């Protein structure tokens, strides 16, 4: 009976697929590399759902919210939170790199700089104008906010809202069907990574790899864990709740693959729909904690490799540049690696050719970046929902399976103002459970 239940668990199949992909990559690398389209196509299909889900979630959330001042307050708090937490991540990365010195003793004798030009070219072409023009998610976010505000002031909005709610149900049903293919995507992504780069590529830069993973682990469990504890939520129970999405992110090395599932689970956990709709999409552009840690560690790693002793002023300059460039990572093809190239180009102190050292292991560090970014945006949403009194205590207890601290609502506001949508979702989930029984 337990085995039958296990085989119906998506997490089990995703984990099995990751292990199978790693074994294929190690023992049959040529065949494993051919599996790359499986991972890419899965991510492409999931991406088709991201913008419709963001559009529907935000439009419905704002149009049913009532007080538009709350929308502006949540958005302002979110941006302030993103800046504080990513700056803290940057400081942790710089501090660990200075303490551990992962670049000390690394040889540069076999640098293959042939592929570096591609990334430096993209880096020099990057601009905030291109970032905003090419970032469809931000465009959809702005359109959804505008439409939500317009609907909230439109007297005949009920038929429109009803239509959007029905559309939302069908979009999520379609997503659930696609997520059944997650094991195939995870298998393809992991097989390609191990087959192309191989475990052996990790050995020369093993110290950097270990430093990156340990630093991100410390950040997740100490910094983000403390933020969750403030909200009365335990990090382990939170990660357990998101385990299927975390494994998908791990297998595909893409945090976007888990975005739709994250938004849905945060709503099931009791985070009000407007908060989820505003915070998660914005966070994917401006709250990249893992990318920020990776950029700071890698920059100082390359400085240590080339024996460049950065002064205090140069380190502050680097941090200032990273505060800006890291915000554009989501809008650049190649993500953190391209942004790292733009940072080195702007500093003009560390040889850009040193990026060749990271080419072989960047894919492995990408997994750590993606998972940390994913967790960071989930924590940001829970924190802001809790801070706004928009976290339903009973739904959170049911989802996480653990008792939380008493929920504190902001003075002058009631949970009902925020949680009408959440109550409807809870009722719908209860009805579905009853039907299954």
GROMACS .gro file of C-alpha atoms in nm:
model
  437
    1UNK     CA    1   0.000   0.000   0.000
    2UNK     CA    2   0.280   0.243   0.092
    3UNK     CA    3   0.468   0.158  -0.228
    4UNK     CA    4   0.156   0.223  -0.435
    5UNK     CA    5   0.115   0.561  -0.266
    6UNK     CA    6   0.483   0.640  -0.326
    7UNK     CA    7   0.458   0.566  -0.698
    8UNK     CA    8   0.177   0.822  -0.725
    9UNK     CA    9   0.397   1.090  -0.569
   10UNK     CA   10   0.543   1.335  -0.821
   11UNK     CA   11   0.836   1.414  -0.591
   12UNK     CA   12   0.940   1.047  -0.596
   13UNK     CA   13   0.948   1.037  -0.976
   14UNK     CA   14   1.137   1.367  -1.006
   15UNK     CA   15   1.400   1.248  -0.757
   16UNK     CA   16   1.431   0.914  -0.939
   17UNK     CA   17   1.469   1.098  -1.271
   18UNK     CA   18   1.747   1.318  -1.131
   19UNK     CA   19   1.940   1.013  -1.008
   20UNK     CA   20   1.886   0.833  -1.341
   21UNK     CA   21   2.002   1.139  -1.534
   22UNK     CA   22   2.317   1.171  -1.322
   23UNK     CA   23   2.401   0.802  -1.373
   24UNK     CA   24   2.348   0.825  -1.748
   25UNK     CA   25   2.564   1.138  -1.764
   26UNK     CA   26   2.845   0.968  -1.577
   27UNK     CA   27   2.847   0.631  -1.751
   28UNK     CA   28   2.728   0.729  -2.102
   29UNK     CA   29   2.810   1.099  -2.149
   30UNK     CA   30   2.763   1.098  -2.528
   31UNK     CA   31   2.407   0.966  -2.495
   32UNK     CA   32   2.336   1.193  -2.199
   33UNK     CA   33   2.425   1.509  -2.392
   34UNK     CA   34   2.156   1.413  -2.645
   35UNK     CA   35   1.897   1.442  -2.365
   36UNK     CA   36   1.935   1.822  -2.350
   37UNK     CA   37   1.614   1.891  -2.554
   38UNK     CA   38   1.405   1.708  -2.291
   39UNK     CA   39   1.503   1.958  -2.023
   40UNK     CA   40   1.481   2.261  -2.252
   41UNK     CA   41   1.142   2.173  -2.398
   42UNK     CA   42   0.994   2.113  -2.052
   43UNK     CA   43   1.111   2.456  -1.934
   44UNK     CA   44   0.977   2.615  -2.253
   45UNK     CA   45   0.633   2.461  -2.195
   46UNK     CA   46   0.625   2.570  -1.830
   47UNK     CA   47   0.722   2.924  -1.935
   48UNK     CA   48   0.406   2.938  -2.146
   49UNK     CA   49   0.205   2.929  -1.822
   50UNK     CA   50   0.408   3.186  -1.628
   51UNK     CA   51   0.274   3.507  -1.784
   52UNK     CA   52  -0.094   3.397  -1.796
   53UNK     CA   53  -0.075   3.295  -1.429
   54UNK     CA   54   0.089   3.625  -1.331
   55UNK     CA   55  -0.167   3.822  -1.533
   56UNK     CA   56  -0.469   3.641  -1.391
   57UNK     CA   57  -0.342   3.633  -1.032
   58UNK     CA   58  -0.257   4.003  -1.015
   59UNK     CA   59  -0.563   4.125  -1.206
   60UNK     CA   60  -0.801   3.921  -0.989
   61UNK     CA   61  -0.615   4.008  -0.669
   62UNK     CA   62  -0.616   4.385  -0.723
   63UNK     CA   63  -0.969   4.402  -0.869
   64UNK     CA   64  -1.112   4.228  -0.560
   65UNK     CA   65  -0.889   4.402  -0.307
   66UNK     CA   66  -1.095   4.718  -0.264
   67UNK     CA   67  -0.837   4.962  -0.120
   68UNK     CA   68  -0.577   5.048  -0.385
   69UNK     CA   69  -0.353   5.212  -0.126
   70UNK     CA   70  -0.274   4.862  -0.001
   71UNK     CA   71  -0.144   4.767  -0.346
   72UNK     CA   72   0.102   5.055  -0.342
   73UNK     CA   73   0.204   4.981   0.015
   74UNK     CA   74   0.273   4.613  -0.063
   75UNK     CA   75   0.474   4.707  -0.373
   76UNK     CA   76   0.681   4.964  -0.184
   77UNK     CA   77   0.751   4.723   0.102
   78UNK     CA   78   0.847   4.451  -0.145
   79UNK     CA   79   1.107   4.668  -0.319
   80UNK     CA   80   1.251   4.781   0.017
   81UNK     CA   81   1.268   4.419   0.137
   82UNK     CA   82   1.439   4.308  -0.188
   83UNK     CA   83   1.705   4.576  -0.157
   84UNK     CA   84   1.783   4.500   0.208
   85UNK     CA   85   1.799   4.120   0.170
   86UNK     CA   86   2.000   4.118  -0.155
   87UNK     CA   87   2.246   4.367  -0.004
   88UNK     CA   88   2.282   4.135   0.295
   89UNK     CA   89   2.342   3.843   0.055
   90UNK     CA   90   2.608   4.050  -0.121
   91UNK     CA   91   2.784   4.129   0.209
   92UNK     CA   92   2.780   3.760   0.308
   93UNK     CA   93   2.931   3.660  -0.027
   94UNK     CA   94   3.209   3.917   0.002
   95UNK     CA   95   3.282   3.822   0.364
   96UNK     CA   96   3.302   3.446   0.293
   97UNK     CA   97   3.522   3.498  -0.015
   98UNK     CA   98   3.762   3.716   0.188
   99UNK     CA   99   3.772   3.461   0.470
  100UNK     CA  100   3.795   3.132   0.275
  101UNK     CA  101   3.991   3.266  -0.028
  102UNK     CA  102   3.870   2.996  -0.274
  103UNK     CA  103   4.085   3.140  -0.557
  104UNK     CA  104   4.417   3.107  -0.374
  105UNK     CA  105   4.651   2.863  -0.549
  106UNK     CA  106   4.430   2.805  -0.858
  107UNK     CA  107   4.639   2.767  -1.176
  108UNK     CA  108   4.560   2.972  -1.489
  109UNK     CA  109   4.793   2.780  -1.717
  110UNK     CA  110   4.518   2.603  -1.915
  111UNK     CA  111   4.272   2.882  -1.972
  112UNK     CA  112   4.056   2.832  -2.281
  113UNK     CA  113   3.928   3.182  -2.355
  114UNK     CA  114   3.760   3.093  -2.683
  115UNK     CA  115   3.404   3.107  -2.549
  116UNK     CA  116   3.450   3.409  -2.324
  117UNK     CA  117   3.401   3.657  -2.608
  118UNK     CA  118   3.038   3.549  -2.647
  119UNK     CA  119   2.953   3.643  -2.289
  120UNK     CA  120   3.152   3.969  -2.287
  121UNK     CA  121   2.974   4.075  -2.606
  122UNK     CA  122   2.635   4.016  -2.442
  123UNK     CA  123   2.754   4.199  -2.132
  124UNK     CA  124   2.855   4.512  -2.326
  125UNK     CA  125   2.523   4.506  -2.510
  126UNK     CA  126   2.320   4.502  -2.187
  127UNK     CA  127   2.127   4.815  -2.088
  128UNK     CA  128   1.833   4.886  -1.862
  129UNK     CA  129   1.636   4.987  -2.169
  130UNK     CA  130   1.691   4.643  -2.319
  131UNK     CA  131   1.618   4.482  -1.985
  132UNK     CA  132   1.275   4.645  -1.957
  133UNK     CA  133   1.197   4.595  -2.327
  134UNK     CA  134   1.293   4.225  -2.326
  135UNK     CA  135   1.153   4.129  -1.986
  136UNK     CA  136   0.804   4.015  -2.080
  137UNK     CA  137   0.726   3.918  -1.720
  138UNK     CA  138   0.766   4.277  -1.598
  139UNK     CA  139   0.555   4.404  -1.889
  140UNK     CA  140   0.277   4.158  -1.804
  141UNK     CA  141   0.306   4.261  -1.438
  142UNK     CA  142   0.253   4.629  -1.525
  143UNK     CA  143  -0.039   4.558  -1.761
  144UNK     CA  144  -0.204   4.335  -1.498
  145UNK     CA  145  -0.167   4.603  -1.228
  146UNK     CA  146  -0.321   4.865  -1.460
  147UNK     CA  147  -0.611   4.636  -1.557
  148UNK     CA  148  -0.669   4.534  -1.194
  149UNK     CA  149  -0.690   4.900  -1.088
  150UNK     CA  150  -0.927   4.976  -1.378
  151UNK     CA  151  -1.153   4.681  -1.290
  152UNK     CA  152  -1.162   4.777  -0.923
  153UNK     CA  153  -1.319   5.109  -1.027
  154UNK     CA  154  -1.552   4.962  -1.289
  155UNK     CA  155  -1.909   4.915  -1.167
  156UNK     CA  156  -1.985   4.629  -1.406
  157UNK     CA  157  -1.679   4.425  -1.321
  158UNK     CA  158  -1.854   4.112  -1.190
  159UNK     CA  159  -1.891   3.934  -1.528
  160UNK     CA  160  -1.529   4.014  -1.616
  161UNK     CA  161  -1.402   3.885  -1.281
  162UNK     CA  162  -1.612   3.570  -1.319
  163UNK     CA  163  -1.460   3.509  -1.663
  164UNK     CA  164  -1.106   3.563  -1.530
  165UNK     CA  165  -1.168   3.323  -1.242
  166UNK     CA  166  -1.289   3.053  -1.480
  167UNK     CA  167  -0.988   3.114  -1.704
  168UNK     CA  168  -0.759   3.086  -1.403
  169UNK     CA  169  -0.903   2.745  -1.313
  170UNK     CA  170  -0.836   2.610  -1.663
  171UNK     CA  171  -0.483   2.755  -1.671
  172UNK     CA  172  -0.394   2.581  -1.345
  173UNK     CA  173  -0.551   2.255  -1.460
  174UNK     CA  174  -0.334   2.273  -1.772
  175UNK     CA  175  -0.029   2.344  -1.556
  176UNK     CA  176  -0.100   2.039  -1.339
  177UNK     CA  177  -0.107   1.820  -1.650
  178UNK     CA  178   0.223   1.965  -1.772
  179UNK     CA  179   0.385   1.910  -1.431
  180UNK     CA  180   0.327   1.537  -1.475
  181UNK     CA  181   0.609   1.562  -1.732
  182UNK     CA  182   0.845   1.715  -1.472
  183UNK     CA  183   1.043   1.390  -1.426
  184UNK     CA  184   1.124   1.388  -1.799
  185UNK     CA  185   1.245   1.749  -1.785
  186UNK     CA  186   1.451   1.686  -1.472
  187UNK     CA  187   1.605   1.375  -1.628
  188UNK     CA  188   1.704   1.561  -1.944
  189UNK     CA  189   1.850   1.857  -1.757
  190UNK     CA  190   2.058   1.651  -1.515
  191UNK     CA  191   2.177   1.402  -1.780
  192UNK     CA  192   2.297   1.687  -2.003
  193UNK     CA  193   2.478   1.867  -1.721
  194UNK     CA  194   2.669   1.561  -1.600
  195UNK     CA  195   2.728   1.426  -1.953
  196UNK     CA  196   2.866   1.750  -2.095
  197UNK     CA  197   3.073   1.877  -1.804
  198UNK     CA  198   3.139   1.561  -1.602
  199UNK     CA  199   3.213   1.522  -1.234
  200UNK     CA  200   3.586   1.554  -1.310
  201UNK     CA  201   3.544   1.921  -1.407
  202UNK     CA  202   3.454   2.000  -1.046
  203UNK     CA  203   3.784   1.885  -0.898
  204UNK     CA  204   4.013   2.178  -0.998
  205UNK     CA  205   3.761   2.431  -0.868
  206UNK     CA  206   3.622   2.215  -0.590
  207UNK     CA  207   3.700   2.474  -0.322
  208UNK     CA  208   3.496   2.737  -0.505
  209UNK     CA  209   3.207   2.495  -0.554
  210UNK     CA  210   3.201   2.395  -0.187
  211UNK     CA  211   3.226   2.761  -0.082
  212UNK     CA  212   2.933   2.860  -0.304
  213UNK     CA  213   2.706   2.581  -0.179
  214UNK     CA  214   2.798   2.629   0.186
  215UNK     CA  215   2.752   3.007   0.166
  216UNK     CA  216   2.410   2.969   0.009
  217UNK     CA  217   2.318   2.708   0.268
  218UNK     CA  218   2.418   2.944   0.549
  219UNK     CA  219   2.219   3.224   0.388
  220UNK     CA  220   1.907   3.009   0.347
  221UNK     CA  221   1.903   2.856   0.695
  222UNK     CA  222   2.034   3.149   0.898
  223UNK     CA  223   1.913   3.463   0.720
  224UNK     CA  224   1.601   3.340   0.540
  225UNK     CA  225   1.533   3.097   0.825
  226UNK     CA  226   1.533   3.385   1.073
  227UNK     CA  227   1.289   3.578   0.855
  228UNK     CA  228   1.054   3.278   0.845
  229UNK     CA  229   1.085   3.227   1.221
  230UNK     CA  230   0.971   3.587   1.267
  231UNK     CA  231   0.659   3.486   1.073
  232UNK     CA  232   0.616   3.177   1.288
  233UNK     CA  233   0.716   2.936   1.010
  234UNK     CA  234   0.998   2.679   1.028
  235UNK     CA  235   1.239   2.656   0.735
  236UNK     CA  236   1.239   2.274   0.727
  237UNK     CA  237   0.860   2.254   0.714
  238UNK     CA  238   0.856   2.524   0.445
  239UNK     CA  239   1.114   2.337   0.232
  240UNK     CA  240   0.927   2.012   0.281
  241UNK     CA  241   0.610   2.179   0.159
  242UNK     CA  242   0.792   2.293  -0.159
  243UNK     CA  243   0.999   1.977  -0.209
  244UNK     CA  244   0.851   1.885  -0.549
  245UNK     CA  245   0.918   2.232  -0.692
  246UNK     CA  246   1.268   2.239  -0.540
  247UNK     CA  247   1.357   1.909  -0.710
  248UNK     CA  248   1.227   2.039  -1.042
  249UNK     CA  249   1.445   2.350  -1.004
  250UNK     CA  250   1.742   2.129  -0.913
  251UNK     CA  251   1.692   1.899  -1.210
  252UNK     CA  252   1.638   2.173  -1.469
  253UNK     CA  253   1.875   2.436  -1.318
  254UNK     CA  254   1.598   2.691  -1.377
  255UNK     CA  255   1.405   2.867  -1.102
  256UNK     CA  256   1.145   2.966  -1.364
  257UNK     CA  257   1.044   2.599  -1.391
  258UNK     CA  258   0.915   2.618  -1.035
  259UNK     CA  259   0.756   2.966  -1.046
  260UNK     CA  260   0.395   2.868  -1.131
  261UNK     CA  261   0.396   2.591  -0.869
  262UNK     CA  262   0.544   2.830  -0.611
  263UNK     CA  263   0.268   3.086  -0.667
  264UNK     CA  264  -0.003   2.823  -0.638
  265UNK     CA  265   0.141   2.668  -0.321
  266UNK     CA  266   0.189   3.004  -0.151
  267UNK     CA  267  -0.180   3.077  -0.209
  268UNK     CA  268  -0.273   2.733  -0.074
  269UNK     CA  269  -0.056   2.810   0.228
  270UNK     CA  270  -0.272   3.113   0.300
  271UNK     CA  271  -0.078   3.401   0.146
  272UNK     CA  272  -0.330   3.644   0.001
  273UNK     CA  273  -0.356   3.641  -0.377
  274UNK     CA  274  -0.261   4.010  -0.428
  275UNK     CA  275   0.057   3.964  -0.223
  276UNK     CA  276   0.159   3.651  -0.415
  277UNK     CA  277   0.080   3.814  -0.747
  278UNK     CA  278   0.285   4.126  -0.675
  279UNK     CA  279   0.581   3.984  -0.483
  280UNK     CA  280   0.676   3.664  -0.671
  281UNK     CA  281   0.698   3.804  -1.028
  282UNK     CA  282   0.875   4.121  -0.911
  283UNK     CA  283   1.112   3.913  -0.699
  284UNK     CA  284   1.222   3.712  -1.002
  285UNK     CA  285   1.374   4.032  -1.140
  286UNK     CA  286   1.479   4.217  -0.824
  287UNK     CA  287   1.522   3.959  -0.547
  288UNK     CA  288   1.787   3.720  -0.681
  289UNK     CA  289   1.963   3.627  -0.356
  290UNK     CA  290   2.147   3.326  -0.500
  291UNK     CA  291   2.268   3.518  -0.804
  292UNK     CA  292   2.394   3.800  -0.582
  293UNK     CA  293   2.595   3.560  -0.364
  294UNK     CA  294   2.737   3.387  -0.673
  295UNK     CA  295   2.842   3.718  -0.832
  296UNK     CA  296   3.022   3.847  -0.522
  297UNK     CA  297   3.199   3.515  -0.456
  298UNK     CA  298   3.303   3.468  -0.818
  299UNK     CA  299   3.432   3.824  -0.856
  300UNK     CA  300   3.658   3.794  -0.551
  301UNK     CA  301   3.753   3.439  -0.655
  302UNK     CA  302   3.889   3.569  -0.986
  303UNK     CA  303   4.066   3.856  -0.810
  304UNK     CA  304   4.242   3.601  -0.588
  305UNK     CA  305   4.329   3.377  -0.885
  306UNK     CA  306   4.504   3.665  -1.064
  307UNK     CA  307   4.659   3.801  -0.742
  308UNK     CA  308   4.468   4.128  -0.766
  309UNK     CA  309   4.460   4.280  -0.419
  310UNK     CA  310   4.145   4.489  -0.417
  311UNK     CA  311   4.149   4.791  -0.189
  312UNK     CA  312   3.862   4.873   0.038
  313UNK     CA  313   3.745   5.141  -0.208
  314UNK     CA  314   3.759   4.892  -0.498
  315UNK     CA  315   3.555   4.636  -0.302
  316UNK     CA  316   3.293   4.902  -0.223
  317UNK     CA  317   3.291   4.996  -0.593
  318UNK     CA  318   3.245   4.630  -0.686
  319UNK     CA  319   2.956   4.600  -0.441
  320UNK     CA  320   2.794   4.911  -0.585
  321UNK     CA  321   2.823   4.773  -0.939
  322UNK     CA  322   2.685   4.435  -0.830
  323UNK     CA  323   2.387   4.599  -0.660
  324UNK     CA  324   2.288   4.733  -1.001
  325UNK     CA  325   2.399   4.454  -1.238
  326UNK     CA  326   2.252   4.174  -1.026
  327UNK     CA  327   1.905   4.328  -1.065
  328UNK     CA  328   1.929   4.273  -1.440
  329UNK     CA  329   2.024   3.906  -1.425
  330UNK     CA  330   1.676   3.780  -1.504
  331UNK     CA  331   1.660   3.982  -1.822
  332UNK     CA  332   1.989   3.865  -1.971
  333UNK     CA  333   2.039   3.545  -2.170
  334UNK     CA  334   2.286   3.338  -1.973
  335UNK     CA  335   2.175   3.490  -1.642
  336UNK     CA  336   2.443   3.528  -1.375
  337UNK     CA  337   2.739   3.441  -1.599
  338UNK     CA  338   2.668   3.728  -1.839
  339UNK     CA  339   2.612   3.971  -1.552
  340UNK     CA  340   2.946   3.861  -1.404
  341UNK     CA  341   3.111   3.947  -1.736
  342UNK     CA  342   2.949   4.293  -1.731
  343UNK     CA  343   3.068   4.348  -1.373
  344UNK     CA  344   3.430   4.261  -1.456
  345UNK     CA  345   3.413   4.479  -1.766
  346UNK     CA  346   3.288   4.774  -1.561
  347UNK     CA  347   3.555   4.728  -1.291
  348UNK     CA  348   3.847   4.712  -1.541
  349UNK     CA  349   4.072   4.560  -1.273
  350UNK     CA  350   4.022   4.182  -1.299
  351UNK     CA  351   4.097   4.012  -1.637
  352UNK     CA  352   3.771   3.920  -1.810
  353UNK     CA  353   3.947   3.619  -1.964
  354UNK     CA  354   3.936   3.464  -1.618
  355UNK     CA  355   3.574   3.376  -1.688
  356UNK     CA  356   3.709   3.077  -1.882
  357UNK     CA  357   3.794   2.921  -1.545
  358UNK     CA  358   3.426   2.919  -1.451
  359UNK     CA  359   3.278   2.789  -1.777
  360UNK     CA  360   3.306   2.424  -1.677
  361UNK     CA  361   3.150   2.460  -1.334
  362UNK     CA  362   2.901   2.741  -1.392
  363UNK     CA  363   2.624   2.494  -1.474
  364UNK     CA  364   2.672   2.320  -1.137
  365UNK     CA  365   2.669   2.652  -0.952
  366UNK     CA  366   2.361   2.752  -1.151
  367UNK     CA  367   2.165   2.490  -0.958
  368UNK     CA  368   2.263   2.650  -0.627
  369UNK     CA  369   2.175   2.995  -0.762
  370UNK     CA  370   1.835   2.883  -0.888
  371UNK     CA  371   1.736   2.704  -0.567
  372UNK     CA  372   1.842   2.998  -0.349
  373UNK     CA  373   1.656   3.246  -0.573
  374UNK     CA  374   1.348   3.023  -0.558
  375UNK     CA  375   1.352   2.989  -0.178
  376UNK     CA  376   1.427   3.359  -0.136
  377UNK     CA  377   1.118   3.464  -0.330
  378UNK     CA  378   0.901   3.221  -0.138
  379UNK     CA  379   1.027   3.358   0.194
  380UNK     CA  380   0.980   3.718   0.075
  381UNK     CA  381   0.615   3.646  -0.005
  382UNK     CA  382   0.547   3.481   0.332
  383UNK     CA  383   0.718   3.768   0.517
  384UNK     CA  384   0.530   4.042   0.335
  385UNK     CA  385   0.198   3.858   0.367
  386UNK     CA  386   0.260   3.814   0.741
  387UNK     CA  387   0.364   4.177   0.779
  388UNK     CA  388   0.046   4.292   0.605
  389UNK     CA  389  -0.178   4.063   0.808
  390UNK     CA  390  -0.249   3.875   0.484
  391UNK     CA  391  -0.139   3.527   0.592
  392UNK     CA  392  -0.424   3.291   0.679
  393UNK     CA  393  -0.319   3.108   0.995
  394UNK     CA  394  -0.545   2.806   0.958
  395UNK     CA  395  -0.449   2.746   0.592
  396UNK     CA  396  -0.080   2.771   0.680
  397UNK     CA  397  -0.119   2.518   0.962
  398UNK     CA  398  -0.302   2.277   0.731
  399UNK     CA  399  -0.044   2.317   0.452
  400UNK     CA  400   0.270   2.290   0.665
  401UNK     CA  401   0.136   2.047   0.921
  402UNK     CA  402   0.282   2.249   1.209
  403UNK     CA  403   0.136   2.495   1.457
  404UNK     CA  404   0.243   2.854   1.395
  405UNK     CA  405   0.271   3.152   1.622
  406UNK     CA  406  -0.050   3.350   1.669
  407UNK     CA  407  -0.110   3.564   1.362
  408UNK     CA  408  -0.081   3.937   1.422
  409UNK     CA  409  -0.292   4.157   1.195
  410UNK     CA  410  -0.202   4.518   1.128
  411UNK     CA  411  -0.400   4.758   1.341
  412UNK     CA  412  -0.702   4.889   1.157
  413UNK     CA  413  -0.726   4.604   0.908
  414UNK     CA  414  -0.908   4.274   0.921
  415UNK     CA  415  -0.804   3.948   0.767
  416UNK     CA  416  -1.125   3.940   0.566
  417UNK     CA  417  -1.016   4.239   0.360
  418UNK     CA  418  -0.723   4.042   0.229
  419UNK     CA  419  -0.832   3.684   0.252
  420UNK     CA  420  -1.161   3.663   0.066
  421UNK     CA  421  -0.989   3.490  -0.226
  422UNK     CA  422  -0.796   3.260   0.007
  423UNK     CA  423  -1.118   3.152   0.178
  424UNK     CA  424  -1.273   3.067  -0.158
  425UNK     CA  425  -0.966   2.864  -0.250
  426UNK     CA  426  -0.977   2.679   0.082
  427UNK     CA  427  -1.342   2.597   0.024
  428UNK     CA  428  -1.267   2.473  -0.327
  429UNK     CA  429  -0.980   2.254  -0.200
  430UNK     CA  430  -1.205   2.106   0.071
  431UNK     CA  431  -1.473   2.028  -0.189
  432UNK     CA  432  -1.217   1.856  -0.412
  433UNK     CA  433  -1.090   1.648  -0.118
  434UNK     CA  434  -1.446   1.544  -0.032
  435UNK     CA  435  -1.508   1.439  -0.392
  436UNK     CA  436  -1.193   1.225  -0.392
  437UNK     CA  437  -1.309   1.050  -0.076
   0.00000   0.00000   0.00000
